mmCIF file of C-alpha atoms in Angstrom:
data_model
loop_
_atom_site.group_PDB
_atom_site.id
_atom_site.type_symbol
_atom_site.label_atom_id
_atom_site.label_comp_id
_atom_site.label_asym_id
_atom_site.label_seq_id
_atom_site.Cartn_x
_atom_site.Cartn_y
_atom_site.Cartn_z
ATOM 1 C CA MET A 1 -20.030 -142.592 97.419
ATOM 2 C CA MET A 2 -17.566 -142.774 94.546
ATOM 3 C CA ARG A 3 -17.937 -140.240 91.745
ATOM 4 C CA GLN A 4 -18.429 -141.705 88.312
ATOM 5 C CA LYS A 5 -15.421 -141.238 86.097
ATOM 6 C CA ILE A 6 -16.237 -139.790 82.676
ATOM 7 C CA PRO A 7 -14.310 -141.542 79.871
ATOM 8 C CA VAL A 8 -11.789 -139.375 78.063
ATOM 9 C CA ILE A 9 -11.120 -139.622 74.339
ATOM 10 C CA ALA A 10 -7.571 -140.815 73.820
ATOM 11 C CA ALA A 11 -5.614 -138.296 71.771
ATOM 12 C CA LYS A 12 -4.074 -139.603 68.574
ATOM 13 C CA SER A 13 -1.306 -137.051 68.737
ATOM 14 C CA ARG A 14 -0.004 -134.581 71.288
ATOM 15 C CA LEU A 15 -1.993 -131.393 70.858
ATOM 16 C CA SER A 16 -2.005 -128.183 72.836
ATOM 17 C CA VAL A 17 -5.309 -126.904 74.191
ATOM 18 C CA MET A 18 -7.586 -126.060 71.284
ATOM 19 C CA ASP A 19 -9.078 -122.626 70.738
ATOM 20 C CA THR A 20 -12.802 -122.487 70.005
ATOM 21 C CA PHE A 21 -14.470 -120.701 67.098
ATOM 22 C CA PHE A 22 -17.685 -119.087 65.971
ATOM 23 C CA ILE A 23 -18.209 -119.082 62.209
ATOM 24 C CA SER A 24 -20.910 -117.052 60.491
ATOM 25 C CA HIS A 25 -21.928 -119.349 57.650
ATOM 26 C CA GLY A 26 -24.287 -116.887 55.985
ATOM 27 C CA SER A 27 -26.153 -118.028 52.899
ATOM 28 C CA PRO A 28 -25.990 -121.611 51.574
ATOM 29 C CA THR A 29 -24.594 -120.083 48.355
ATOM 30 C CA LEU A 30 -21.311 -119.823 50.254
ATOM 31 C CA SER A 31 -20.844 -123.357 48.947
ATOM 32 C CA ILE A 32 -20.515 -122.200 45.319
ATOM 33 C CA ASP A 33 -20.246 -118.396 45.148
ATOM 34 C CA GLU A 34 -16.605 -117.519 44.492
ATOM 35 C CA SER A 35 -17.351 -113.792 44.886
ATOM 36 C CA LEU A 36 -18.031 -114.040 48.632
ATOM 37 C CA PRO A 37 -15.033 -112.953 50.744
ATOM 38 C CA ALA A 38 -16.097 -115.376 53.484
ATOM 39 C CA ARG A 39 -15.519 -118.263 51.084
ATOM 40 C CA GLY A 40 -11.879 -117.286 50.589
ATOM 41 C CA PHE A 41 -11.496 -116.843 54.338
ATOM 42 C CA LEU A 42 -12.671 -120.396 55.001
ATOM 43 C CA GLN A 43 -10.643 -121.864 52.151
ATOM 44 C CA ALA A 44 -7.521 -120.365 53.744
ATOM 45 C CA TRP A 45 -8.437 -121.761 57.157
ATOM 46 C CA GLN A 46 -5.618 -124.260 57.560
ATOM 47 C CA ALA A 47 -2.982 -121.997 56.009
ATOM 48 C CA LYS A 48 -3.842 -118.715 57.707
ATOM 49 C CA VAL A 49 -6.199 -119.249 60.643
ATOM 50 C CA PHE A 50 -5.727 -122.586 62.376
ATOM 51 C CA SER A 51 -2.960 -124.934 61.313
ATOM 52 C CA GLN A 52 -3.461 -127.538 64.069
ATOM 53 C CA ARG A 53 -5.118 -130.697 62.829
ATOM 54 C CA PRO A 54 -7.873 -131.782 65.221
ATOM 55 C CA ASN A 55 -8.578 -135.400 66.078
ATOM 56 C CA SER A 56 -12.282 -134.697 65.624
ATOM 57 C CA ILE A 57 -14.665 -131.766 65.202
ATOM 58 C CA LEU A 58 -17.772 -130.852 67.193
ATOM 59 C CA VAL A 59 -20.109 -128.488 65.335
ATOM 60 C CA ILE A 60 -22.963 -126.708 67.076
ATOM 61 C CA SER A 61 -25.180 -125.709 64.169
ATOM 62 C CA ALA A 62 -28.023 -123.211 64.101
ATOM 63 C CA HIS A 63 -29.899 -125.542 61.765
ATOM 64 C CA TRP A 64 -30.545 -128.291 64.280
ATOM 65 C CA ASP A 65 -33.033 -127.216 66.945
ATOM 66 C CA THR A 66 -34.350 -129.829 69.389
ATOM 67 C CA ASP A 67 -36.264 -129.880 72.663
ATOM 68 C CA PHE A 68 -33.264 -131.405 74.454
ATOM 69 C CA PRO A 69 -29.565 -131.426 73.522
ATOM 70 C CA SER A 70 -28.964 -134.052 70.857
ATOM 71 C CA VAL A 71 -25.859 -135.528 69.254
ATOM 72 C CA ASN A 72 -25.687 -137.427 65.990
ATOM 73 C CA VAL A 73 -24.201 -140.888 66.436
ATOM 74 C CA VAL A 74 -23.258 -142.256 63.011
ATOM 75 C CA GLN A 75 -20.342 -144.033 61.367
ATOM 76 C CA ARG A 76 -20.475 -141.874 58.219
ATOM 77 C CA ASN A 77 -22.202 -138.504 57.869
ATOM 78 C CA ASP A 78 -24.792 -138.018 55.158
ATOM 79 C CA THR A 79 -25.003 -134.564 53.567
ATOM 80 C CA ILE A 80 -28.315 -132.859 54.370
ATOM 81 C CA HIS A 81 -29.423 -130.328 51.746
ATOM 82 C CA ASP A 82 -31.750 -128.420 54.059
ATOM 83 C CA PHE A 83 -32.422 -125.454 51.766
ATOM 84 C CA TYR A 84 -34.852 -124.822 48.940
ATOM 85 C CA GLY A 85 -34.907 -123.005 45.601
ATOM 86 C CA PHE A 86 -31.149 -122.777 45.091
ATOM 87 C CA PRO A 87 -29.074 -123.748 42.005
ATOM 88 C CA LYS A 88 -29.110 -127.466 41.217
ATOM 89 C CA GLN A 89 -25.342 -127.820 41.572
ATOM 90 C CA MET A 90 -25.657 -127.126 45.307
ATOM 91 C CA TYR A 91 -27.787 -130.245 45.742
ATOM 92 C CA ASP A 92 -25.076 -132.351 44.122
ATOM 93 C CA LEU A 93 -22.467 -131.352 46.701
ATOM 94 C CA LYS A 94 -21.440 -134.024 49.197
ATOM 95 C CA TYR A 95 -19.341 -133.921 52.363
ATOM 96 C CA PRO A 96 -19.013 -137.563 53.491
ATOM 97 C CA ALA A 97 -16.985 -136.958 56.642
ATOM 98 C CA PRO A 98 -16.682 -139.862 59.088
ATOM 99 C CA GLY A 99 -18.971 -139.736 62.065
ATOM 100 C CA ALA A 100 -17.566 -139.426 65.575
ATOM 101 C CA PRO A 101 -19.582 -141.779 67.807
ATOM 102 C CA GLU A 102 -16.884 -141.754 70.510
ATOM 103 C CA LEU A 103 -17.052 -137.968 70.641
ATOM 104 C CA ALA A 104 -20.851 -138.073 70.692
ATOM 105 C CA LYS A 105 -20.762 -140.306 73.769
ATOM 106 C CA ARG A 106 -18.207 -138.033 75.429
ATOM 107 C CA VAL A 107 -20.390 -134.971 74.760
ATOM 108 C CA LYS A 108 -23.401 -136.765 76.195
ATOM 109 C CA ASP A 109 -21.472 -137.794 79.313
ATOM 110 C CA LEU A 110 -20.136 -134.282 79.904
ATOM 111 C CA LEU A 111 -23.551 -132.678 79.521
ATOM 112 C CA LYS A 112 -25.221 -135.150 81.851
ATOM 113 C CA ALA A 113 -22.434 -134.688 84.412
ATOM 114 C CA SER A 114 -23.156 -130.933 84.320
ATOM 115 C CA GLY A 115 -26.741 -131.551 85.399
ATOM 116 C CA ILE A 116 -28.579 -131.819 82.077
ATOM 117 C CA LYS A 117 -30.892 -134.791 82.535
ATOM 118 C CA HIS A 118 -31.917 -135.473 78.942
ATOM 119 C CA VAL A 119 -29.352 -135.767 76.138
ATOM 120 C CA ASN A 120 -30.622 -137.580 73.081
ATOM 121 C CA GLU A 121 -28.809 -139.604 70.431
ATOM 122 C CA ASP A 122 -29.821 -139.364 66.787
ATOM 123 C CA ARG A 123 -28.526 -142.393 64.923
ATOM 124 C CA LYS A 124 -29.679 -141.314 61.461
ATOM 125 C CA ARG A 125 -28.934 -137.622 61.123
ATOM 126 C CA GLY A 126 -25.970 -136.452 59.059
ATOM 127 C CA LEU A 127 -24.594 -132.915 58.686
ATOM 128 C CA ASP A 128 -26.863 -129.968 57.870
ATOM 129 C CA HIS A 129 -25.573 -127.072 55.768
ATOM 130 C CA GLY A 130 -24.578 -125.120 58.880
ATOM 131 C CA ALA A 131 -21.938 -127.791 59.372
ATOM 132 C CA TRP A 132 -20.962 -129.166 55.969
ATOM 133 C CA VAL A 133 -20.818 -125.918 53.981
ATOM 134 C CA PRO A 134 -18.088 -124.290 56.113
ATOM 135 C CA LEU A 135 -16.324 -127.625 56.723
ATOM 136 C CA MET A 136 -16.236 -128.354 53.000
ATOM 137 C CA LEU A 137 -14.186 -125.183 52.558
ATOM 138 C CA MET A 138 -12.096 -125.536 55.733
ATOM 139 C CA TYR A 139 -11.305 -129.260 55.518
ATOM 140 C CA PRO A 140 -12.135 -130.272 51.913
ATOM 141 C CA GLU A 141 -10.656 -133.758 52.294
ATOM 142 C CA ALA A 142 -13.613 -134.701 54.558
ATOM 143 C CA ASP A 143 -11.321 -137.052 56.487
ATOM 144 C CA ILE A 144 -11.760 -135.718 60.049
ATOM 145 C CA PRO A 145 -14.550 -137.282 62.154
ATOM 146 C CA VAL A 146 -17.414 -134.842 62.787
ATOM 147 C CA CYS A 147 -20.176 -134.834 65.390
ATOM 148 C CA GLN A 148 -23.054 -132.354 65.552
ATOM 149 C CA LEU A 149 -24.736 -130.982 68.652
ATOM 150 C CA SER A 150 -28.134 -129.283 68.499
ATOM 151 C CA VAL A 151 -29.318 -125.977 69.973
ATOM 152 C CA GLN A 152 -32.468 -125.382 72.014
ATOM 153 C CA MET A 153 -34.156 -122.308 70.636
ATOM 154 C CA HIS A 154 -36.584 -122.078 73.575
ATOM 155 C CA HIS A 155 -33.701 -121.613 76.030
ATOM 156 C CA THR A 156 -31.377 -118.643 76.642
ATOM 157 C CA GLY A 157 -27.905 -117.445 75.788
ATOM 158 C CA THR A 158 -26.774 -118.243 79.336
ATOM 159 C CA TYR A 159 -28.080 -121.797 78.985
ATOM 160 C CA HIS A 160 -25.994 -122.293 75.835
ATOM 161 C CA TYR A 161 -22.977 -120.642 77.452
ATOM 162 C CA ASN A 162 -23.243 -123.219 80.239
ATOM 163 C CA ILE A 163 -23.493 -125.997 77.642
ATOM 164 C CA GLY A 164 -20.170 -124.719 76.335
ATOM 165 C CA LYS A 165 -18.653 -124.645 79.830
ATOM 166 C CA ALA A 166 -19.577 -128.297 80.264
ATOM 167 C CA LEU A 167 -17.799 -129.163 77.015
ATOM 168 C CA ALA A 168 -14.582 -127.303 77.861
ATOM 169 C CA PRO A 169 -12.570 -130.493 78.637
ATOM 170 C CA LEU A 170 -12.832 -131.462 74.952
ATOM 171 C CA LYS A 171 -10.339 -128.717 74.086
ATOM 172 C CA GLU A 172 -7.631 -130.759 75.795
ATOM 173 C CA GLU A 173 -8.588 -133.924 73.921
ATOM 174 C CA GLY A 174 -7.876 -132.792 70.375
ATOM 175 C CA VAL A 175 -11.462 -131.754 69.661
ATOM 176 C CA LEU A 176 -12.107 -128.598 67.644
ATOM 177 C CA ILE A 177 -15.322 -126.920 68.853
ATOM 178 C CA ILE A 178 -17.038 -124.771 66.221
ATOM 179 C CA GLY A 179 -20.238 -122.823 66.690
ATOM 180 C CA SER A 180 -21.816 -122.246 63.273
ATOM 181 C CA GLY A 181 -24.479 -119.573 63.010
ATOM 182 C CA SER A 182 -24.581 -115.939 61.932
ATOM 183 C CA ALA A 183 -23.690 -112.666 63.634
ATOM 184 C CA THR A 184 -26.915 -111.211 62.203
ATOM 185 C CA HIS A 185 -29.763 -113.268 60.789
ATOM 186 C CA ASN A 186 -32.968 -111.598 59.624
ATOM 187 C CA LEU A 187 -33.847 -113.113 56.243
ATOM 188 C CA ARG A 188 -36.872 -110.829 55.819
ATOM 189 C CA ALA A 189 -34.630 -107.758 56.018
ATOM 190 C CA LEU A 190 -32.119 -108.785 53.348
ATOM 191 C CA GLN A 191 -31.587 -106.273 50.531
ATOM 192 C CA PHE A 192 -30.738 -108.297 47.435
ATOM 193 C CA GLU A 193 -30.054 -105.310 45.194
ATOM 194 C CA SER A 194 -28.345 -103.042 47.715
ATOM 195 C CA SER A 195 -24.620 -102.546 48.196
ATOM 196 C CA SER A 196 -25.036 -100.568 51.433
ATOM 197 C CA ILE A 197 -25.253 -102.090 54.920
ATOM 198 C CA SER A 198 -28.413 -101.535 56.947
ATOM 199 C CA SER A 199 -27.687 -99.260 59.915
ATOM 200 C CA TRP A 200 -29.402 -101.550 62.433
ATOM 201 C CA ALA A 201 -27.321 -104.537 61.278
ATOM 202 C CA LEU A 202 -24.090 -102.570 61.448
ATOM 203 C CA GLU A 203 -24.884 -101.239 64.921
ATOM 204 C CA PHE A 204 -25.654 -104.708 66.254
ATOM 205 C CA ASP A 205 -22.578 -106.225 64.602
ATOM 206 C CA ASN A 206 -20.326 -103.491 66.037
ATOM 207 C CA TRP A 207 -21.847 -103.905 69.495
ATOM 208 C CA LEU A 208 -21.239 -107.652 69.361
ATOM 209 C CA LYS A 209 -17.642 -107.149 68.229
ATOM 210 C CA ASP A 210 -16.899 -104.629 70.982
ATOM 211 C CA ALA A 211 -18.540 -106.774 73.672
ATOM 212 C CA LEU A 212 -16.576 -109.858 72.635
ATOM 213 C CA LEU A 213 -13.230 -108.151 72.209
ATOM 214 C CA GLU A 214 -13.645 -106.426 75.579
ATOM 215 C CA GLY A 215 -14.506 -109.722 77.273
ATOM 216 C CA ARG A 216 -18.030 -108.645 78.229
ATOM 217 C CA TYR A 217 -19.346 -112.166 77.877
ATOM 218 C CA GLU A 218 -22.166 -111.654 80.356
ATOM 219 C CA ASP A 219 -23.469 -108.835 78.175
ATOM 220 C CA VAL A 220 -23.389 -111.185 75.191
ATOM 221 C CA ASN A 221 -25.266 -113.800 77.225
ATOM 222 C CA HIS A 222 -27.961 -111.161 77.742
ATOM 223 C CA TYR A 223 -27.715 -109.611 74.282
ATOM 224 C CA GLU A 224 -31.507 -109.280 74.006
ATOM 225 C CA GLN A 225 -31.458 -106.620 76.737
ATOM 226 C CA LYS A 226 -27.976 -105.173 76.109
ATOM 227 C CA ALA A 227 -27.523 -104.939 72.346
ATOM 228 C CA PRO A 228 -29.062 -102.361 69.996
ATOM 229 C CA HIS A 229 -31.614 -103.777 67.553
ATOM 230 C CA ALA A 230 -31.276 -107.258 69.062
ATOM 231 C CA LYS A 231 -34.720 -108.443 67.951
ATOM 232 C CA LYS A 232 -34.202 -107.027 64.473
ATOM 233 C CA ALA A 233 -30.796 -108.695 64.135
ATOM 234 C CA HIS A 234 -32.093 -112.016 65.490
ATOM 235 C CA PRO A 235 -35.878 -112.379 65.293
ATOM 236 C CA TRP A 236 -35.212 -115.947 66.426
ATOM 237 C CA PRO A 237 -32.115 -116.820 68.452
ATOM 238 C CA GLU A 238 -30.930 -120.073 66.870
ATOM 239 C CA HIS A 239 -28.195 -118.401 64.787
ATOM 240 C CA ILE A 240 -26.546 -116.662 67.739
ATOM 241 C CA TYR A 241 -26.727 -119.513 70.264
ATOM 242 C CA PRO A 242 -23.791 -121.409 68.657
ATOM 243 C CA LEU A 243 -21.697 -118.349 69.570
ATOM 244 C CA HIS A 244 -22.630 -118.767 73.224
ATOM 245 C CA VAL A 245 -21.538 -122.411 73.182
ATOM 246 C CA ALA A 246 -18.155 -121.588 71.629
ATOM 247 C CA MET A 247 -17.719 -118.715 74.081
ATOM 248 C CA GLY A 248 -18.594 -120.862 77.093
ATOM 249 C CA ALA A 249 -16.297 -123.690 76.013
ATOM 250 C CA ALA A 250 -13.389 -121.243 75.739
ATOM 251 C CA GLY A 251 -13.795 -120.059 79.323
ATOM 252 C CA ALA A 252 -14.328 -116.747 81.100
ATOM 253 C CA ASN A 253 -10.683 -115.720 80.666
ATOM 254 C CA ALA A 254 -10.500 -116.460 76.947
ATOM 255 C CA LYS A 255 -9.589 -113.629 74.591
ATOM 256 C CA ALA A 256 -11.862 -113.096 71.615
ATOM 257 C CA GLU A 257 -10.426 -112.161 68.242
ATOM 258 C CA LEU A 258 -12.324 -111.075 65.134
ATOM 259 C CA ILE A 259 -10.934 -113.315 62.376
ATOM 260 C CA HIS A 260 -13.234 -112.302 59.536
ATOM 261 C CA GLY A 261 -15.766 -109.631 58.702
ATOM 262 C CA SER A 262 -17.804 -109.156 55.524
ATOM 263 C CA TRP A 263 -21.405 -108.583 54.456
ATOM 264 C CA HIS A 264 -23.941 -110.029 52.046
ATOM 265 C CA TYR A 265 -27.330 -108.667 50.948
ATOM 266 C CA GLY A 266 -26.926 -105.552 53.075
ATOM 267 C CA ALA A 267 -27.803 -107.180 56.401
ATOM 268 C CA LEU A 268 -26.152 -110.602 56.655
ATOM 269 C CA SER A 269 -22.920 -110.389 58.644
ATOM 270 C CA TYR A 270 -20.169 -112.964 58.204
ATOM 271 C CA SER A 271 -18.315 -111.792 61.318
ATOM 272 C CA SER A 272 -16.420 -114.767 62.759
ATOM 273 C CA TYR A 273 -14.478 -115.099 65.990
ATOM 274 C CA ARG A 274 -11.677 -117.071 67.573
ATOM 275 C CA PHE A 275 -11.601 -117.568 71.336
ATOM 276 C CA LYS A 276 -8.034 -117.996 72.487
ATOM 277 C CA THR A 277 -8.109 -120.103 75.595
ATOM 278 C CA SER A 278 -5.710 -119.556 78.491
ATOM 279 C CA ARG A 279 -2.888 -122.094 78.289
#
């Protein structure tokens, strides 16, 4: 029996193997608040962090949770303003990046080849703020095709790590894989008037940094049992699962690097990571 050949996206230019990234996108006000250090970090992305221009971008966003993995298949991405009670100017922001239907099909094929039976296509959905807010700062021209992939909150870190492993071939096809979530995410524990960092948030953030930099990826896959204050840092797991996908796509031998660290509201970590893949 012949094995089915999975189509490969033809590269538009010769690119080396892409690194993968996890970006903590924090509050939606990142889109307008010039005082946030994370905003400057993302604005300097092409100059200081990652100068390679990708053919397309795959974003795994914490703000799209589905029963089964889903990709958005559109020609042009609408801008979804999926937040409430913020300044009016934020609702006027647009990020009309081209869609990436070819990439969406490739993602679907890779996931199904890995054993995932159901991968859905959403032909209406655009980009939620977990995708467009950081991308607006990183690639303001909005001229690189973007596809989104959902998370499954009812599954585990290991499940999402394996999703990433299935997507690893994309790194050799000019695709930039970005997990967009938050290193800590407990909105009920934010301290809007405090300049100090909550001890539980700092302890979890430091544990995560040490585990990643030491290559203890299995510990990160099982962070609920391994990390201090795991349930406090992530009452729900959707904001950490994009990290597992980026980590899995990079590979077991990838080296993690902390590329940004800052805090907001005393408990919201903007810690962001690069996973340098073995060449």
